[in-house]
Short mmCIF file of C-alpha atoms and ligand atoms in Angstrom, two decimals:
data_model
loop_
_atom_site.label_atom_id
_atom_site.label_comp_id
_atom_site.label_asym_id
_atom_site.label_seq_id
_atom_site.Cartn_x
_atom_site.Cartn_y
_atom_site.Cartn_z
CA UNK A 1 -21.05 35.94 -13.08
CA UNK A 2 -25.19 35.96 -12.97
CA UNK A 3 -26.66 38.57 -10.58
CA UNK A 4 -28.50 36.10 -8.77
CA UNK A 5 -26.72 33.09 -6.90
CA UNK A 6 -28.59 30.65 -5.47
CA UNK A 7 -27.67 28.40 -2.80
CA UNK A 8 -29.14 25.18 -2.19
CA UNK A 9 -28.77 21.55 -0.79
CA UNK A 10 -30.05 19.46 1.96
CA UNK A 11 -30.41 21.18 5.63
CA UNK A 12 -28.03 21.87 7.56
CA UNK A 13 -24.87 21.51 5.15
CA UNK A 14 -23.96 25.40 5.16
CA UNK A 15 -25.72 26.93 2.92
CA UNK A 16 -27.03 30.15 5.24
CA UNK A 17 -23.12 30.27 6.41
CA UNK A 18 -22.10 30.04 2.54
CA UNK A 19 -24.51 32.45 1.15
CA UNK A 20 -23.08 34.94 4.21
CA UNK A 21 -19.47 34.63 3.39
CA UNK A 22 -20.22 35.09 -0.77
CA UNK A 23 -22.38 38.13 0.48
CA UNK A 24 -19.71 39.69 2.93
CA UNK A 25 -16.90 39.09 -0.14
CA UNK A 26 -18.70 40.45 -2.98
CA UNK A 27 -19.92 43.44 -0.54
CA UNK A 28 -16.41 44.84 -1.04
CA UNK A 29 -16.77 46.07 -4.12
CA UNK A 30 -20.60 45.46 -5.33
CA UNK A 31 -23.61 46.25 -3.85
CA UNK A 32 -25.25 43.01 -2.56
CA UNK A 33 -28.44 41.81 -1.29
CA UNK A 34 -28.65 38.48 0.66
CA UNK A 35 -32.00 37.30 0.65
CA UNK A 36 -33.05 33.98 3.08
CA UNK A 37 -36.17 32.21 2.08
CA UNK A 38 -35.38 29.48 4.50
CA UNK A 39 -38.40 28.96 7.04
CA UNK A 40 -35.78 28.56 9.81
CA UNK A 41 -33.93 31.38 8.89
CA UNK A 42 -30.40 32.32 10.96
CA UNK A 43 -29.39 35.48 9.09
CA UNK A 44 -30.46 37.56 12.68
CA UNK A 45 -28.11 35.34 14.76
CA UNK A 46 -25.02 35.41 12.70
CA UNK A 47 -25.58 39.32 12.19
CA UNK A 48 -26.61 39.53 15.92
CA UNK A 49 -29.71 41.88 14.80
CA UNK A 50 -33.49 41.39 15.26
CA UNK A 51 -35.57 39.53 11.93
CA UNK A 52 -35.09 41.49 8.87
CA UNK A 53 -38.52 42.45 7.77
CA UNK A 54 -37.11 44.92 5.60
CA UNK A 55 -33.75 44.76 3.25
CA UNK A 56 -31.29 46.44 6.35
CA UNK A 57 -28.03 47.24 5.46
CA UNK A 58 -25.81 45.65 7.60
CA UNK A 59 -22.32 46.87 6.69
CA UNK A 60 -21.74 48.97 3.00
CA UNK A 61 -23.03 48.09 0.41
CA UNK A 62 -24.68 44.84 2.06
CA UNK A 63 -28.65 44.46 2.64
CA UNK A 64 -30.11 41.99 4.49
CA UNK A 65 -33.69 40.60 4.31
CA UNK A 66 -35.36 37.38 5.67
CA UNK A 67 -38.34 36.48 4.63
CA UNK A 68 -40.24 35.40 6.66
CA UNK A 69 -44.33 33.40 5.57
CA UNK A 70 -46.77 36.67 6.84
CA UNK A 71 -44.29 38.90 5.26
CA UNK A 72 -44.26 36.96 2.18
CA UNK A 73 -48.00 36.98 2.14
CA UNK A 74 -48.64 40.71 3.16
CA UNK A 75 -46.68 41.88 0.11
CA UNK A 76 -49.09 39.38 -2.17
CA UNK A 77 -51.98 40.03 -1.26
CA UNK A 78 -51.13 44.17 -1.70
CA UNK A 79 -49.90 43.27 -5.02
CA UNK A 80 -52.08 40.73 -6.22
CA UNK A 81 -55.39 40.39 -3.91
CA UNK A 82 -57.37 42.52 -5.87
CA UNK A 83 -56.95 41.18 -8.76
CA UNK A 84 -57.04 37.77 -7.88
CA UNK A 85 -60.66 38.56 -6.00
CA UNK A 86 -61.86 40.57 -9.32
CA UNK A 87 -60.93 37.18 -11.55
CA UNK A 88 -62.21 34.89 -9.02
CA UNK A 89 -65.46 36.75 -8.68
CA UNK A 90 -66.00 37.26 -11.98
CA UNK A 91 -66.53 33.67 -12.84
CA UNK A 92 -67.95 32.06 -9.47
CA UNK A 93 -69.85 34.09 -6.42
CA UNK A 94 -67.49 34.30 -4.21
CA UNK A 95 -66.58 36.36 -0.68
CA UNK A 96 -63.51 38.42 -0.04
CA UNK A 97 -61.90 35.75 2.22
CA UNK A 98 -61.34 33.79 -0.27
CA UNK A 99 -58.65 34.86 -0.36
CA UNK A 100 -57.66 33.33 3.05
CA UNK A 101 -58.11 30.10 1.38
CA UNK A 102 -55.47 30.48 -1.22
CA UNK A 103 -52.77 31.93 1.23
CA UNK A 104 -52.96 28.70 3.14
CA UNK A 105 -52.29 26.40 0.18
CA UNK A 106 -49.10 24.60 1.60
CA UNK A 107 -45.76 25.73 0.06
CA UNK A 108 -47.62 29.44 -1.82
CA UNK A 109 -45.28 31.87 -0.07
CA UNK A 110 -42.45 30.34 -1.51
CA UNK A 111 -44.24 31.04 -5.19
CA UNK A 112 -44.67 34.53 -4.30
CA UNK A 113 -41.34 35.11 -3.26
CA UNK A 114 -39.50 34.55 -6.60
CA UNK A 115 -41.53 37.75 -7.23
CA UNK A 116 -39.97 39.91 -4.72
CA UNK A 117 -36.56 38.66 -6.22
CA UNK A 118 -37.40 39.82 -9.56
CA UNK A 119 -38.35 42.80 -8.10
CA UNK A 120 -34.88 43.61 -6.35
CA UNK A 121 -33.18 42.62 -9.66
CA UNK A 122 -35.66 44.45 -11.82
CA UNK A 123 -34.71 47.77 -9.73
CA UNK A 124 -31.29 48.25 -10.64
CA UNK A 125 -30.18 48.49 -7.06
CA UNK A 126 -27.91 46.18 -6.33
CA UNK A 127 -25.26 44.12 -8.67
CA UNK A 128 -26.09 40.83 -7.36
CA UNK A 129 -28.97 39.13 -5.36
CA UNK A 130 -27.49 36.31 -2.68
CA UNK A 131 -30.39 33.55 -2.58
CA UNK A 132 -30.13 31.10 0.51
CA UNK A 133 -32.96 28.85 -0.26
CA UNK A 134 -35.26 26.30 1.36
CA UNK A 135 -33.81 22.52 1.51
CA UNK A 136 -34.18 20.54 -1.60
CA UNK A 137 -37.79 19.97 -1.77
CA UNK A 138 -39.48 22.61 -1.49
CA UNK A 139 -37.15 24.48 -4.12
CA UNK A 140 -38.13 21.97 -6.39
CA UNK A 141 -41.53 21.60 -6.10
CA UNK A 142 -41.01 25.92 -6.61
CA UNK A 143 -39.25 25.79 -9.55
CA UNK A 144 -42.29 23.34 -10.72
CA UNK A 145 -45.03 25.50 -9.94
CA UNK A 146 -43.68 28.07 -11.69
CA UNK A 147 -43.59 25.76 -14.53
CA UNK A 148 -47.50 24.88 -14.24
CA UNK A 149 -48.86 28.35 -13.51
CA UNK A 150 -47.28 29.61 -16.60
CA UNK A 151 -49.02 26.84 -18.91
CA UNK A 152 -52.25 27.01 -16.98
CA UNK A 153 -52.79 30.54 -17.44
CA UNK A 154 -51.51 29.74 -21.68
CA UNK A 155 -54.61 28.08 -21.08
CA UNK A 156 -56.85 30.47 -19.63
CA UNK A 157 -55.82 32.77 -21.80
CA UNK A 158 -57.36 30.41 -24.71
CA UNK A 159 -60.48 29.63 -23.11
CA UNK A 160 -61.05 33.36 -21.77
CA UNK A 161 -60.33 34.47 -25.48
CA UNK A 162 -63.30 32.42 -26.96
CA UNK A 163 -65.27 34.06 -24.31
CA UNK A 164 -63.93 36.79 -24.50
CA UNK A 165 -67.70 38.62 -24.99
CA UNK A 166 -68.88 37.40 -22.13
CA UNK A 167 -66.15 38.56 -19.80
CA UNK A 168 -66.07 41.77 -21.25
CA UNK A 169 -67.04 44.12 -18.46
CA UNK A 170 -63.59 43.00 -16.50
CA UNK A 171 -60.62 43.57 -17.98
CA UNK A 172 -59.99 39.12 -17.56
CA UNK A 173 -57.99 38.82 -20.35
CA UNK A 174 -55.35 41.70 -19.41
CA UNK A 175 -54.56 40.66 -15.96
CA UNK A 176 -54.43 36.74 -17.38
CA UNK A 177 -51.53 38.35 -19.68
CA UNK A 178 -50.03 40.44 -17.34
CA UNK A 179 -49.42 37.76 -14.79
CA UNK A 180 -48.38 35.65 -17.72
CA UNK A 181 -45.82 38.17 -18.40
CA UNK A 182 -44.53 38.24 -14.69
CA UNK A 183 -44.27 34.36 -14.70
CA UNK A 184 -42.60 34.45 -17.91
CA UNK A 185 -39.88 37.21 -16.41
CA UNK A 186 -39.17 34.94 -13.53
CA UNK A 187 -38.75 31.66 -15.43
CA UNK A 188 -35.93 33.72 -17.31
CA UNK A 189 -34.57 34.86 -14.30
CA UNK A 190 -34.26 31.83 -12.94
CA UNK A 191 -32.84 30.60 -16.02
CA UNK A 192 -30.93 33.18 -17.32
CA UNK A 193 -29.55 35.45 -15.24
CA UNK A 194 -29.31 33.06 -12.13
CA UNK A 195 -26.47 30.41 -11.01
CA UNK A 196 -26.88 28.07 -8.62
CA UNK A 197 -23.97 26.42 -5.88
CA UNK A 198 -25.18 23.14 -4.70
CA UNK A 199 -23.88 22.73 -0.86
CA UNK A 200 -23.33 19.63 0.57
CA UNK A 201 -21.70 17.84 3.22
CA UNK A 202 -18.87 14.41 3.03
CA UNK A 203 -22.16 12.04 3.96
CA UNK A 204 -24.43 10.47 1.83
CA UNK A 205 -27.92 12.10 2.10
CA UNK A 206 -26.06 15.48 1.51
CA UNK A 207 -24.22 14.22 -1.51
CA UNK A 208 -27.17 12.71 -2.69
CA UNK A 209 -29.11 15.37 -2.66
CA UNK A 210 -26.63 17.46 -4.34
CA UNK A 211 -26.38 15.22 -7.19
CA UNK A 212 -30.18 14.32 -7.45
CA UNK A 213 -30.65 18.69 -7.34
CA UNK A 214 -27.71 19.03 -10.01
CA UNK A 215 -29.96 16.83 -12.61
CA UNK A 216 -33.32 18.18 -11.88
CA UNK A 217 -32.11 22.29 -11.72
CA UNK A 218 -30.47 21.47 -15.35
CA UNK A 219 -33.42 19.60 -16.47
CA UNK A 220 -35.73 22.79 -15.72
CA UNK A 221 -33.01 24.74 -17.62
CA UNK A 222 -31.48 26.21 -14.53
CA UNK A 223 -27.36 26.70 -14.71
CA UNK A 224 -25.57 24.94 -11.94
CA UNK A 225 -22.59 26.58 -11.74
CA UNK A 226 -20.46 24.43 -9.44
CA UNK A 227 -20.70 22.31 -5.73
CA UNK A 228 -19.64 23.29 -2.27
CA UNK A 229 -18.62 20.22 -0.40
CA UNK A 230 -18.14 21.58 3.30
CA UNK A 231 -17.16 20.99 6.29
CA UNK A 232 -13.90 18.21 5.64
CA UNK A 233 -12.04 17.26 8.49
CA UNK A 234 -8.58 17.55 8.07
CA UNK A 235 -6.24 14.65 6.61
CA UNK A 236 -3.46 14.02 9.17
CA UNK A 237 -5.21 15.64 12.32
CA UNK A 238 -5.44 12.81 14.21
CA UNK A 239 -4.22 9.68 12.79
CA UNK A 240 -3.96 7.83 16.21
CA UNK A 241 -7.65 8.43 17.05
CA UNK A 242 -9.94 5.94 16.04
CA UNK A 243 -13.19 7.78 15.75
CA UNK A 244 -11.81 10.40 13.91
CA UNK A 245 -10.36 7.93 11.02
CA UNK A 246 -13.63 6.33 10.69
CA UNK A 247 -15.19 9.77 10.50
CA UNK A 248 -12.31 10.29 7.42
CA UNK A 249 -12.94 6.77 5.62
CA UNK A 250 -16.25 7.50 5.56
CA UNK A 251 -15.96 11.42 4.51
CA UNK A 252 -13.47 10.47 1.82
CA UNK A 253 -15.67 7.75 0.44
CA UNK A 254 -18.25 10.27 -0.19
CA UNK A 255 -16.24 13.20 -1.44
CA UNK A 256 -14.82 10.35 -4.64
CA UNK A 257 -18.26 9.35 -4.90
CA UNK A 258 -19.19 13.21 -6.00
CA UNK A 259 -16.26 13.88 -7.97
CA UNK A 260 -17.37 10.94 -9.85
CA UNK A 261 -21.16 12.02 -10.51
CA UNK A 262 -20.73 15.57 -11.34
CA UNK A 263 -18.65 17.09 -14.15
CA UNK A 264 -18.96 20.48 -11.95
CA UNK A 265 -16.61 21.71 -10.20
CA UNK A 266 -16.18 21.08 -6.39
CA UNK A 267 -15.03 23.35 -3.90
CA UNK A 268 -13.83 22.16 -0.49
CA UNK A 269 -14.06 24.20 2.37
CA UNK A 270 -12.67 22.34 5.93
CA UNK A 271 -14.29 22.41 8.92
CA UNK A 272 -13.66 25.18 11.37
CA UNK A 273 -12.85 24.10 14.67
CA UNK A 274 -13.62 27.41 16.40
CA UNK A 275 -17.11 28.02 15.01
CA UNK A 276 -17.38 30.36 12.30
CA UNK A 277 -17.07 34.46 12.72
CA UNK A 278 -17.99 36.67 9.94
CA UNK A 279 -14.57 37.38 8.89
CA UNK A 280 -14.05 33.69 8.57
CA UNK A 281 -17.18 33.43 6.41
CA UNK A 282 -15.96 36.12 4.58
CA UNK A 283 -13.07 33.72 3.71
CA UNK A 284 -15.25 31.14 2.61
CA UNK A 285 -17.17 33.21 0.89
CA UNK A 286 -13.92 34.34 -1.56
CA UNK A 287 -12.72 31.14 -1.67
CA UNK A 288 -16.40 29.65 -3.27
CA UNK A 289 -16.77 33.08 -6.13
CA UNK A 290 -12.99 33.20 -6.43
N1 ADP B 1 -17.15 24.86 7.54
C1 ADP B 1 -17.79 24.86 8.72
N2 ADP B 1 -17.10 24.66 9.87
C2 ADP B 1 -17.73 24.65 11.06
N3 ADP B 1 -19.05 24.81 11.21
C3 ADP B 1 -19.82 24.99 10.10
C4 ADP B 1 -19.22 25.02 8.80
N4 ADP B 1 -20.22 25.23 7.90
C5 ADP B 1 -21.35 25.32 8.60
N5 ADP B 1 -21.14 25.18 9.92
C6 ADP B 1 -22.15 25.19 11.00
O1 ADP B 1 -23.14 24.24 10.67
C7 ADP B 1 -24.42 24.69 11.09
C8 ADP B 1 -25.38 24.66 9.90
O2 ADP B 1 -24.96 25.63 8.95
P1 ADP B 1 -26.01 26.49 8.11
O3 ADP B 1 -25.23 27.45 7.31
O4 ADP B 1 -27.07 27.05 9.00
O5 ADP B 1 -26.65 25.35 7.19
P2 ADP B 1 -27.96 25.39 6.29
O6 ADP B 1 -28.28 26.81 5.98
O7 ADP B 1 -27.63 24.58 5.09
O8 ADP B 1 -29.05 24.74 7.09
C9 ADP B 1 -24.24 26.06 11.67
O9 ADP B 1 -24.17 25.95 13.07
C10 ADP B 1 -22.88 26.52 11.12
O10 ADP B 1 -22.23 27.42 11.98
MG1 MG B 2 -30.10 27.92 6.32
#
């Protein structure tokens, strides 16, 4: 198994609840982090504690972070802001709030975040990193970025080096490459050393979605290790009520359409009639990695 599992899919199909119960299970033995990136994060509510600014360890050997846009932001602009303002300034007259202006580019905190990921991976301190993502979008449109900032600053670093004399007094052409080298650590992150579960429910945007992600994650060179179809109503439950067998037509109608899109493998996981507890999830969670 990677040390980073990622968990993605359209809203609302389980991935948070998924992402829990994988956490709680490996916690056993390994030490875990589960990290939320959703913007409507629920990690507080199902471990009935306040927002997780910071990784908290919730039970041993499990830490618990959601993060949340300012935090996301606070940590860049500590790491990078300087920087950023020295490069910025160097070619065009510019004031320190410019800086304002790039944290509000739509859908940047979710770029900067990959960073902190590397960061928890990079430091040795847990064995794996449990990565409930943002619906399918936005994780695309990530993953792209990514893709863009690394050959833009290939670029820069060409231009800048047939410059180079003229940018001499700031040390351009070292950050250029250093940040180079950061996005070039988290592309092989993301393709190396993570695996993704694509979570879906027995409907068709879900499954859709789930297929659609499968092609473009493997297309960006991303390993998609297997799907989570969730949430199945039980065969036989209630065969005299009507509702409920158009509910299972349609449900089993969507769960042969997957099988017959994906080569992957599916795991089902029913619906749970009471609501789900964290021992439950924990169930869920071995039955997914198991
Ligand atoms: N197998 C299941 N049985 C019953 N309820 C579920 C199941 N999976 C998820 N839920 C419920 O569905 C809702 C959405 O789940 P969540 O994990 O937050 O989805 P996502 O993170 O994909 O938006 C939650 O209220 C959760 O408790
Ligand atoms: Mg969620």
């Amino acid at each position: 198994m990677k040390p980073v599992l990622m968990f993605s899919g359209k809203g609302g199909v389980g991935k948070t609840s998924i992402s829990c119960g994988v956490a709680l299970y490996l916690s056993r033995v390994h030490k875990v982090l589960l990290v939320s990136t959703d913007p409507c994060g629920s990690l507080a509510s199902i471990f009935e504690r306040d927002v997780f600014e910071e990784p908290v360890e919730v039970k041993d050997n499990l830490w618990v972070i959601e993060l949340t846009r300012e935090k996301i932001l606070k940590m860049w602009r500590e790491k990078f802001g300087e920087d950023l303002y020295a490069v910025l300034s160097s070619i065009i007259p510019v004031k320190k709030d410019a800086l304002d202006y790039i944290e509000s580019i739509p859908g940047i905190e979710t770029e900067f975040m990959l960073d902190f990921i590397l960061q928890a991976l990079l430091s040795r301190k847990y064995d794996f990193i449990i990565w409930d993502t943002a619906p399918t979008a936005s994780i695309l449109s990530l993953l792209n970025a990514q893709f863009i900032f690394y050959q833009h600053l290939t670029q820069a670093q060409r231009i800048y080096f047939k410059v180079k004399s003229f940018f001499q007094k700031k040390p351009l052409l070292k950050l250029i490459d250093s940040w180079k080298r950061l996005t070039a650590d988290i592309l092989d992150m993301l393709k190396e050393q993570t695996e993704v579960w694509l979570v879906a429910t027995p409907e068709p945007m879900p499954v859709t979605q789930a297929i659609y992600l499968e092609k473009e994650l493997e297309k960006f060179g991303m390993k998609v290790k297997g799907i989570v179809l969730n949430r199945l109503l039980l065969e036989n439950e209630c065969p005299e009520c009507r509702y409920f067998q158009q509910r299972l037509k349609l449900q089993n109608k969507w769960k042969e359409l997957l099988k017959s899109q994906t080569q992957k493998p599916v795991v089902y996981l029913q619906e749970q009639e009471a609501g789900l507890s964290l021992s439950l999830l924990e169930k869920l969670g071995e039955k997914v990695i198991a």
